[in-house]
Coordinates of C-alpha atoms in Angstrom, one line a residue:
M18 CA -76.2 -12.9 213.6
S19 CA -73.5 -15.4 214.6
T20 CA -69.8 -14.7 214.0
T21 CA -67.7 -17.7 213.1
V22 CA -64.4 -18.0 215.0
T23 CA -61.8 -20.6 214.3
Y24 CA -59.7 -21.7 217.3
L25 CA -56.1 -22.7 216.3
F26 CA -54.6 -24.9 219.0
D27 CA -52.7 -28.0 219.9
P28 CA -53.8 -30.4 222.7
L29 CA -50.3 -30.4 224.3
C30 CA -49.8 -26.6 224.2
G31 CA -49.7 -25.3 227.8
W32 CA -50.8 -21.8 226.7
C33 CA -53.8 -23.4 225.0
Y34 CA -54.7 -25.1 228.3
G35 CA -54.2 -21.7 230.0
A36 CA -56.8 -20.3 227.5
S37 CA -59.3 -23.1 228.2
P38 CA -61.7 -21.1 230.4
A39 CA -62.0 -18.4 227.8
I40 CA -62.4 -20.9 225.0
Q41 CA -65.0 -22.9 226.9
R42 CA -67.0 -19.8 227.6
L43 CA -66.7 -18.6 224.0
G44 CA -68.2 -21.9 222.9
Q45 CA -71.3 -21.1 224.9
E46 CA -71.8 -17.7 223.4
A47 CA -75.0 -17.6 221.4
T48 CA -73.5 -15.0 219.0
I49 CA -70.4 -17.1 218.3
T50 CA -70.0 -20.2 216.2
L51 CA -66.7 -21.8 217.4
E52 CA -64.8 -24.1 215.1
L53 CA -61.9 -26.1 216.5
A54 CA -58.8 -26.4 214.3
P55 CA -55.9 -28.5 215.6
T56 CA -52.7 -27.4 213.9
G57 CA -50.5 -30.5 214.5
L58 CA -47.9 -28.3 216.1
F59 CA -46.7 -31.1 218.4
S60 CA -47.8 -34.0 216.2
G61 CA -45.1 -36.4 214.9
G62 CA -41.5 -35.7 214.9
G63 CA -40.5 -38.4 217.3
R64 CA -39.8 -36.0 220.3
V65 CA -39.5 -37.7 223.6
M66 CA -39.5 -36.3 227.2
S67 CA -36.1 -35.5 228.6
A68 CA -34.9 -34.0 231.8
D69 CA -34.0 -30.7 230.2
F70 CA -37.3 -30.5 228.2
A71 CA -39.2 -31.4 231.4
D72 CA -37.5 -28.6 233.3
F73 CA -38.2 -26.1 230.5
A74 CA -41.9 -27.2 230.3
W75 CA -42.4 -27.0 234.0
S76 CA -41.0 -23.5 234.3
N77 CA -43.2 -22.4 231.4
D78 CA -46.2 -24.1 233.0
V79 CA -45.6 -22.3 236.3
R80 CA -45.8 -19.0 234.4
I81 CA -49.0 -20.0 232.7
G82 CA -50.6 -21.1 235.9
K83 CA -49.8 -17.8 237.7
L84 CA -51.2 -15.8 234.8
T85 CA -54.3 -17.8 234.2
G86 CA -55.1 -19.6 237.4
Q87 CA -55.1 -23.0 235.6
T88 CA -53.9 -26.0 237.6
F89 CA -50.6 -27.7 236.7
S90 CA -50.6 -30.5 239.3
E91 CA -47.7 -32.4 241.0
A92 CA -49.3 -35.5 239.4
Y93 CA -48.6 -33.9 236.0
R94 CA -45.1 -32.9 237.0
H95 CA -44.1 -36.3 238.2
Q96 CA -46.2 -38.7 236.1
V97 CA -46.0 -36.9 232.8
L98 CA -43.0 -34.6 232.8
G99 CA -41.1 -37.1 235.0
Q100 CA -41.5 -40.0 232.5
H101 CA -38.3 -39.4 230.7
G102 CA -38.2 -41.2 227.4
S103 CA -42.0 -41.1 226.9
R104 CA -43.4 -39.7 223.8
F105 CA -44.3 -36.0 223.4
D106 CA -46.7 -36.2 220.5
S107 CA -50.2 -34.7 220.2
S108 CA -51.2 -37.0 217.3
A109 CA -53.4 -39.3 219.4
A110 CA -55.2 -36.5 221.2
A111 CA -55.8 -34.5 218.1
L112 CA -57.1 -37.5 216.2
A113 CA -59.4 -38.3 219.1
L114 CA -60.9 -34.8 218.7
T115 CA -61.5 -35.5 215.0
A116 CA -63.2 -38.8 215.9
V117 CA -65.5 -36.9 218.4
A118 CA -66.2 -34.2 215.8
H119 CA -67.3 -37.0 213.4
T120 CA -69.5 -39.0 215.9
A121 CA -70.6 -36.4 218.5
P122 CA -69.7 -32.9 217.3
A123 CA -71.5 -31.1 220.1
E124 CA -69.0 -32.8 222.5
E125 CA -65.8 -31.8 220.8
L126 CA -65.1 -28.6 222.8
K127 CA -65.8 -30.4 226.1
T128 CA -63.6 -33.3 225.1
L129 CA -60.7 -30.9 224.5
K130 CA -61.1 -29.6 228.0
L131 CA -61.2 -33.2 229.4
L132 CA -58.1 -34.2 227.5
Q133 CA -56.2 -31.2 228.8
E134 CA -57.3 -31.8 232.4
A135 CA -56.4 -35.5 232.1
R136 CA -52.9 -34.4 231.4
Y137 CA -52.3 -31.3 233.4
V138 CA -54.5 -32.1 236.5
E139 CA -54.8 -35.9 236.7
G140 CA -51.3 -36.6 235.3
L141 CA -52.5 -39.1 232.7
D142 CA -50.7 -39.8 229.4
I143 CA -52.7 -38.5 226.5
C144 CA -49.9 -39.1 224.0
T145 CA -50.8 -42.7 223.4
P146 CA -53.9 -44.3 221.8
Q147 CA -54.6 -46.2 225.1
G148 CA -54.5 -43.1 227.2
V149 CA -56.9 -41.2 224.9
D150 CA -59.2 -44.2 224.6
G151 CA -59.6 -44.2 228.4
V152 CA -60.6 -40.5 228.5
L153 CA -63.1 -41.0 225.7
R154 CA -64.8 -44.1 227.2
A155 CA -64.9 -42.5 230.7
Q156 CA -67.0 -39.7 229.1
G157 CA -69.4 -42.1 227.3
L158 CA -67.9 -41.4 223.9
A159 CA -67.6 -45.0 222.9
A160 CA -68.4 -44.4 219.3
A161 CA -65.5 -42.0 218.9
A162 CA -63.2 -44.5 220.9
D163 CA -64.3 -47.4 218.6
L164 CA -63.7 -45.3 215.5
L165 CA -60.2 -44.4 216.8
A166 CA -59.4 -48.0 217.8
G167 CA -60.4 -49.2 214.3
Q168 CA -57.7 -47.1 212.7
N169 CA -60.2 -46.0 210.1
P170 CA -58.4 -44.6 207.0
D171 CA -61.2 -42.2 206.3
L172 CA -60.9 -40.7 209.8
Q173 CA -57.2 -40.2 209.2
L174 CA -57.9 -38.5 205.9
Q175 CA -60.5 -36.2 207.5
H176 CA -58.0 -35.4 210.3
D177 CA -55.2 -34.7 207.9
A178 CA -57.5 -32.3 206.0
R179 CA -58.2 -30.5 209.3
I180 CA -54.6 -30.1 210.1
Q181 CA -53.8 -28.8 206.6
K182 CA -56.7 -26.3 206.7
A183 CA -55.5 -25.0 210.1
R184 CA -51.9 -24.6 208.9
Q185 CA -53.1 -22.8 205.8
L186 CA -55.0 -20.4 208.0
M187 CA -52.0 -19.8 210.2
Q188 CA -49.8 -19.1 207.1
A189 CA -52.4 -16.9 205.5
H190 CA -52.8 -14.7 208.6
G191 CA -49.2 -14.7 209.8
A192 CA -50.0 -16.6 213.0
Q193 CA -46.7 -17.2 214.8
G194 CA -48.0 -19.9 217.1
V195 CA -51.0 -21.2 219.1
P196 CA -53.4 -20.4 220.7
A197 CA -54.8 -18.0 218.2
L198 CA -58.2 -17.1 216.7
V199 CA -59.3 -16.4 213.2
V200 CA -62.5 -14.3 213.1
H201 CA -64.5 -14.6 209.9
G202 CA -66.4 -11.3 209.4
A203 CA -68.3 -9.6 206.7
S204 CA -65.1 -8.0 205.3
G205 CA -63.0 -11.2 205.4
S206 CA -61.0 -13.1 208.0
R207 CA -58.7 -11.5 210.6
L208 CA -56.3 -12.9 213.2
V209 CA -56.8 -12.3 216.9
R210 CA -53.6 -13.2 218.7
G211 CA -53.5 -15.6 221.6
D212 CA -52.8 -12.9 224.3
A213 CA -56.4 -11.7 223.9
L214 CA -57.5 -15.0 225.5
Y215 CA -55.9 -14.0 228.9
N216 CA -57.2 -10.4 229.3
G217 CA -60.7 -11.1 230.5
F218 CA -63.8 -12.2 228.6
E219 CA -65.2 -8.8 227.9
A220 CA -61.9 -7.7 226.3
L221 CA -61.9 -10.9 224.2
M222 CA -65.4 -10.3 222.9
A223 CA -64.4 -6.7 222.1
A224 CA -61.3 -8.0 220.1
I225 CA -63.5 -10.4 218.2
A226 CA -66.1 -7.8 217.4
A227 CA -63.4 -5.4 216.2
A228 CA -61.9 -8.2 214.0
A229 CA -65.4 -9.0 212.6
A230 CA -66.2 -5.4 211.7

């Protein structure tokens, strides 16, 4: 039998990028049905990159990189964090994932990884529709890119519903932030905190099994 696991995340969350290897592997497990649930944590709000925020983000990213082995490149440091006054908003990236979920659902998990790597490794801006469009088209996801470019109101409604559902799950289970997992087992749904994603894959699977029991 398959266990359904909902992954609560935000595309601009550095800790979520740190958890990417575990999440990608989890998505390949035959006994797991993985559902992506963007929470909108960094969507909207009008935040822009400043020198102070960039310094804070980089110091945090260095910690994440040491713990997880994930790459936070100099290109990211200079071309993303160094662009003071640029937007810090995950709306475009999260909406792109909804477009992929609508047009090529089997590619959504891979697309999350590609968007994260575009930012943290290649130093590309995924906070703009243009930046996200480039990532989608480079991966042959033209249908998703076209849907996104068309500013389809149904897509936005679908996306808003995903965000609302994710936030309701966070509230219901007392999740304090992302990343986090909600495991849907025979006796109900239980939260698995994000730190389980950094302790090795066997420990993660054990935590999921315990939550599903």
